[in-house]
Amino acid sequence: QKEVEQNSGPLSVPEGAIASLNCTYSDRGSQSFFWYRQYSGKSPELIMFIYSNGDKEDGRFTAQLNKASQYVSLLIRDSQPSDSATYLCAVSQGGKLIFGQGTELSVKP
Amino acid sequence: NAGVTQTPKFRILKIGQSMTLQCTQDMNHNYMYWYRQDPGMGLKLIYYSVGAGITDKGEVPNGYNVSRSTTEDFPLRLELAAPSQTSVYFCASSSNEDTGELFFGEGSRLTVL
């Protein structure tokens, strides 16, 4: 079982819709969870982090964490073409970040 | 404000050659990391360091070596290049293991032929 697993996509949504990105992790002891965005040919950049069960909102982005189910998700409301990118889920394990394989999101005008 | 600087940006190697990817950060971060990213894939951790003089293996360390003699520098060494090492390599740094905010360099694209 992969330590951090995401659907690779691509996920295609129309402009203005909600994009839902999902991630599962295997280490029950993990405490910190992160979402990075990576545009094609660029470096990843942090967009959200979440430590506690429940929802965390930041503008159009909402991160959701369920530690019992070992599941973390990212919702993007009112998706824009500029949101088209690969979204990487990452989990902190003892001083290092372990990444999933990423989900490619395409927002169609 | 330079942040994390990687060199070279592009390199083509022949099988069996050696090279060093350089990484320097000017943010006085204790934590530094080397990741590789294959096409359409996520980031795989090669090595990481929690401070000068301390390094540890990540998920895919075979074929690589690192050193951390200063806080600023974290070079990655490939001793005997193999086609399987063709990838994009990212160096990153962080001030705190808990925040998870990694600052990435622009990446180094390596091709082994």
Short mmCIF file of C-alpha atoms in Angstrom, two decimals:
data_model
loop_
_atom_site.label_atom_id
_atom_site.label_comp_id
_atom_site.label_asym_id
_atom_site.label_seq_id
_atom_site.Cartn_x
_atom_site.Cartn_y
_atom_site.Cartn_z
CA GLN A 1 0.00 0.00 0.00
CA LYS A 2 1.31 3.42 -0.94
CA GLU A 3 1.89 5.75 2.01
CA VAL A 4 -0.05 8.59 0.41
CA GLU A 5 -2.46 7.84 -2.39
CA GLN A 6 -4.40 10.12 -4.74
CA ASN A 7 -6.47 9.59 -7.86
CA SER A 8 -4.15 10.61 -10.68
CA GLY A 9 -6.96 11.97 -12.84
CA PRO A 10 -7.15 13.93 -14.96
CA LEU A 11 -10.15 15.54 -13.30
CA SER A 12 -12.06 17.84 -15.60
CA VAL A 13 -14.65 20.34 -14.31
CA PRO A 14 -16.44 23.28 -15.97
CA GLU A 15 -15.65 26.81 -14.92
CA GLY A 16 -17.61 27.81 -11.83
CA ALA A 17 -18.08 24.24 -10.58
CA ILE A 18 -16.70 22.65 -7.41
CA ALA A 19 -13.60 20.52 -7.85
CA SER A 20 -13.11 17.76 -5.27
CA LEU A 21 -9.67 16.22 -4.79
CA ASN A 22 -9.12 13.24 -2.51
CA CYS A 23 -6.20 11.69 -0.67
CA THR A 24 -5.74 8.71 1.66
CA TYR A 25 -2.74 7.92 3.84
CA SER A 26 -1.52 4.77 5.56
CA ASP A 27 0.27 6.01 8.71
CA ARG A 28 -2.31 6.44 11.49
CA GLY A 29 0.24 8.45 13.49
CA SER A 30 0.38 11.25 10.91
CA GLN A 31 -0.61 14.60 12.38
CA SER A 32 -0.08 17.20 9.65
CA PHE A 33 -1.50 17.30 6.15
CA PHE A 34 -0.82 19.62 3.25
CA TRP A 35 -2.01 20.47 -0.23
CA TYR A 36 0.44 21.78 -2.81
CA ARG A 37 -0.35 23.11 -6.28
CA GLN A 38 2.06 22.60 -9.15
CA TYR A 39 1.65 24.32 -12.49
CA SER A 40 3.14 22.54 -15.48
CA GLY A 41 6.92 22.99 -15.58
CA LYS A 42 6.98 24.81 -12.24
CA SER A 43 7.81 24.03 -8.63
CA PRO A 44 5.12 23.03 -6.11
CA GLU A 45 3.69 25.73 -3.85
CA LEU A 46 1.80 25.29 -0.58
CA ILE A 47 -1.88 26.29 -0.71
CA MET A 48 -3.42 24.69 2.40
CA PHE A 49 -2.49 22.83 5.55
CA ILE A 50 -4.73 21.13 8.13
CA TYR A 51 -3.95 19.51 11.46
CA SER A 52 -7.35 18.89 13.10
CA ASN A 53 -10.36 16.84 12.10
CA GLY A 54 -13.00 18.82 10.27
CA ASP A 55 -12.92 21.59 7.70
CA LYS A 56 -10.56 24.49 7.16
CA GLU A 57 -11.52 27.22 4.74
CA ASP A 58 -9.30 29.75 2.97
CA GLY A 59 -11.03 31.76 0.28
CA ARG A 60 -12.27 29.39 -2.43
CA PHE A 61 -10.34 26.47 -0.94
CA THR A 62 -11.56 24.10 1.80
CA ALA A 63 -9.44 21.31 3.24
CA GLN A 64 -11.22 18.46 5.02
CA LEU A 65 -9.59 15.93 7.35
CA ASN A 66 -10.95 12.69 8.78
CA LYS A 67 -8.22 10.96 10.79
CA ALA A 68 -10.41 7.97 11.66
CA SER A 69 -10.84 7.22 7.96
CA GLN A 70 -7.27 8.38 7.13
CA TYR A 71 -8.70 10.67 4.50
CA VAL A 72 -7.99 14.25 3.51
CA SER A 73 -9.63 16.21 0.72
CA LEU A 74 -9.46 19.58 -0.99
CA LEU A 75 -12.51 21.37 -2.38
CA ILE A 76 -12.14 24.25 -4.80
CA ARG A 77 -15.28 26.34 -5.16
CA ASP A 78 -16.06 28.48 -8.22
CA SER A 79 -13.25 26.77 -10.15
CA GLN A 80 -11.37 29.00 -12.57
CA PRO A 81 -9.23 28.09 -15.61
CA SER A 82 -6.27 29.42 -13.61
CA ASP A 83 -6.83 26.58 -11.12
CA SER A 84 -5.79 24.08 -13.80
CA ALA A 85 -2.73 22.41 -12.29
CA THR A 86 -1.60 19.25 -10.52
CA TYR A 87 -2.57 19.11 -6.84
CA LEU A 88 -0.27 17.18 -4.53
CA CYS A 89 -1.32 15.84 -1.16
CA ALA A 90 1.49 15.59 1.41
CA VAL A 91 1.71 14.06 4.88
CA SER A 92 4.30 14.92 7.52
CA GLN A 93 6.15 11.91 8.93
CA GLY A 94 8.95 12.47 11.42
CA GLY A 95 10.54 15.54 9.91
CA LYS A 96 9.87 14.76 6.29
CA LEU A 97 7.01 15.29 3.87
CA ILE A 98 5.72 12.32 1.90
CA PHE A 99 3.80 13.22 -1.25
CA GLY A 100 1.10 11.45 -3.18
CA GLN A 101 1.33 11.07 -6.95
CA GLY A 102 -0.82 14.14 -7.56
CA THR A 103 -4.18 14.77 -9.25
CA GLU A 104 -4.24 16.74 -12.48
CA LEU A 105 -7.13 19.21 -12.55
CA SER A 106 -8.41 20.80 -15.74
CA VAL A 107 -10.99 23.61 -15.52
CA LYS A 108 -12.74 24.17 -18.83
CA PRO A 109 -14.03 27.68 -19.71
CA ASN B 1 15.68 37.52 -2.22
CA ALA B 2 17.09 34.32 -3.79
CA GLY B 3 15.36 31.64 -1.64
CA VAL B 4 16.42 28.17 -2.81
CA THR B 5 18.84 28.09 -5.74
CA GLN B 6 19.58 24.93 -7.71
CA THR B 7 22.22 24.42 -10.37
CA PRO B 8 22.38 23.29 -13.08
CA LYS B 9 18.87 23.69 -14.51
CA PHE B 10 19.50 21.16 -17.27
CA ARG B 11 22.10 18.43 -17.72
CA ILE B 12 22.61 15.46 -20.01
CA LEU B 13 24.80 12.65 -18.67
CA LYS B 14 26.13 9.48 -20.18
CA ILE B 15 25.61 6.18 -18.38
CA GLY B 16 28.26 5.73 -15.70
CA GLN B 17 29.18 9.41 -15.40
CA SER B 18 29.05 11.24 -12.08
CA MET B 19 27.77 14.67 -11.19
CA THR B 20 26.66 16.86 -8.32
CA LEU B 21 23.47 18.87 -8.19
CA GLN B 22 24.03 21.99 -6.12
CA CYS B 23 21.45 23.47 -3.76
CA THR B 24 21.82 26.64 -1.67
CA GLN B 25 19.29 28.44 0.49
CA ASP B 26 19.63 31.87 2.06
CA MET B 27 16.73 31.67 4.52
CA ASN B 28 18.70 30.07 7.38
CA HIS B 29 16.40 27.03 7.28
CA ASN B 30 17.47 23.96 9.22
CA TYR B 31 15.53 21.44 7.14
CA MET B 32 16.53 20.64 3.58
CA TYR B 33 15.27 17.99 1.18
CA TRP B 34 15.96 16.44 -2.20
CA TYR B 35 13.02 15.08 -4.20
CA ARG B 36 12.78 13.59 -7.66
CA GLN B 37 9.74 13.81 -9.88
CA ASP B 38 9.18 11.48 -12.81
CA PRO B 39 6.74 12.49 -15.59
CA GLY B 40 3.12 12.47 -14.38
CA MET B 41 4.16 11.40 -10.91
CA GLY B 42 4.41 12.98 -7.50
CA LEU B 43 7.53 13.80 -5.57
CA LYS B 44 9.69 11.03 -4.14
CA LEU B 45 12.00 11.91 -1.24
CA ILE B 46 15.64 10.96 -1.88
CA TYR B 47 17.46 12.37 1.16
CA TYR B 48 16.78 14.97 3.79
CA SER B 49 18.65 16.87 6.48
CA VAL B 50 17.46 18.38 9.74
CA GLY B 51 20.59 20.46 10.24
CA ALA B 52 24.27 20.82 9.40
CA GLY B 53 26.08 17.52 9.77
CA ILE B 54 22.88 15.44 9.85
CA THR B 55 21.43 13.59 6.87
CA ASP B 56 19.00 10.71 6.49
CA LYS B 57 17.60 8.52 3.73
CA GLY B 58 14.20 9.09 2.23
CA GLU B 59 12.07 6.81 0.07
CA VAL B 60 14.44 6.34 -2.89
CA PRO B 61 18.08 6.88 -1.75
CA ASN B 62 19.81 4.21 -3.87
CA GLY B 63 22.31 5.65 -6.34
CA TYR B 64 22.60 9.00 -4.54
CA ASN B 65 24.66 10.58 -1.79
CA VAL B 66 24.37 13.85 0.09
CA SER B 67 26.33 15.95 2.55
CA ARG B 68 25.40 18.91 4.75
CA SER B 69 28.52 20.70 5.91
CA THR B 70 26.79 24.09 6.26
CA THR B 71 23.27 25.29 6.93
CA GLU B 72 23.08 26.84 3.47
CA ASP B 73 24.26 24.03 1.19
CA PHE B 74 22.88 20.57 0.50
CA PRO B 75 24.47 19.02 -2.62
CA LEU B 76 23.19 15.78 -4.17
CA ARG B 77 25.76 13.45 -5.72
CA LEU B 78 25.10 10.86 -8.44
CA GLU B 79 28.06 8.49 -8.59
CA LEU B 80 27.26 6.17 -11.52
CA ALA B 81 24.45 7.65 -13.58
CA ALA B 82 21.81 5.22 -14.86
CA PRO B 83 18.86 5.82 -17.23
CA SER B 84 16.51 5.23 -14.28
CA GLN B 85 17.85 8.46 -12.76
CA THR B 86 16.43 10.52 -15.60
CA SER B 87 14.07 12.85 -13.76
CA VAL B 88 13.44 16.36 -12.51
CA TYR B 89 15.14 16.98 -9.18
CA PHE B 90 13.83 19.50 -6.67
CA CYS B 91 15.66 20.83 -3.67
CA ALA B 92 13.55 22.31 -0.88
CA SER B 93 14.00 23.86 2.53
CA SER B 94 11.84 24.46 5.57
CA SER B 95 12.19 26.28 8.86
CA ASN B 96 9.90 23.96 10.78
CA GLU B 97 8.97 20.31 10.28
CA ASP B 98 5.46 20.88 11.58
CA THR B 99 4.34 23.65 9.24
CA GLY B 100 5.07 21.62 6.14
CA GLU B 101 5.75 24.73 4.12
CA LEU B 102 8.58 23.72 1.86
CA PHE B 103 10.27 26.34 -0.27
CA PHE B 104 11.31 24.74 -3.53
CA GLY B 105 14.03 25.54 -5.99
CA GLU B 106 13.17 25.75 -9.68
CA GLY B 107 14.24 22.19 -10.34
CA SER B 108 17.04 20.50 -12.27
CA ARG B 109 16.14 18.40 -15.30
CA LEU B 110 18.57 15.49 -15.67
CA THR B 111 18.69 13.12 -18.64
CA VAL B 112 20.89 10.02 -18.60
CA LEU B 113 21.58 8.48 -22.01
#
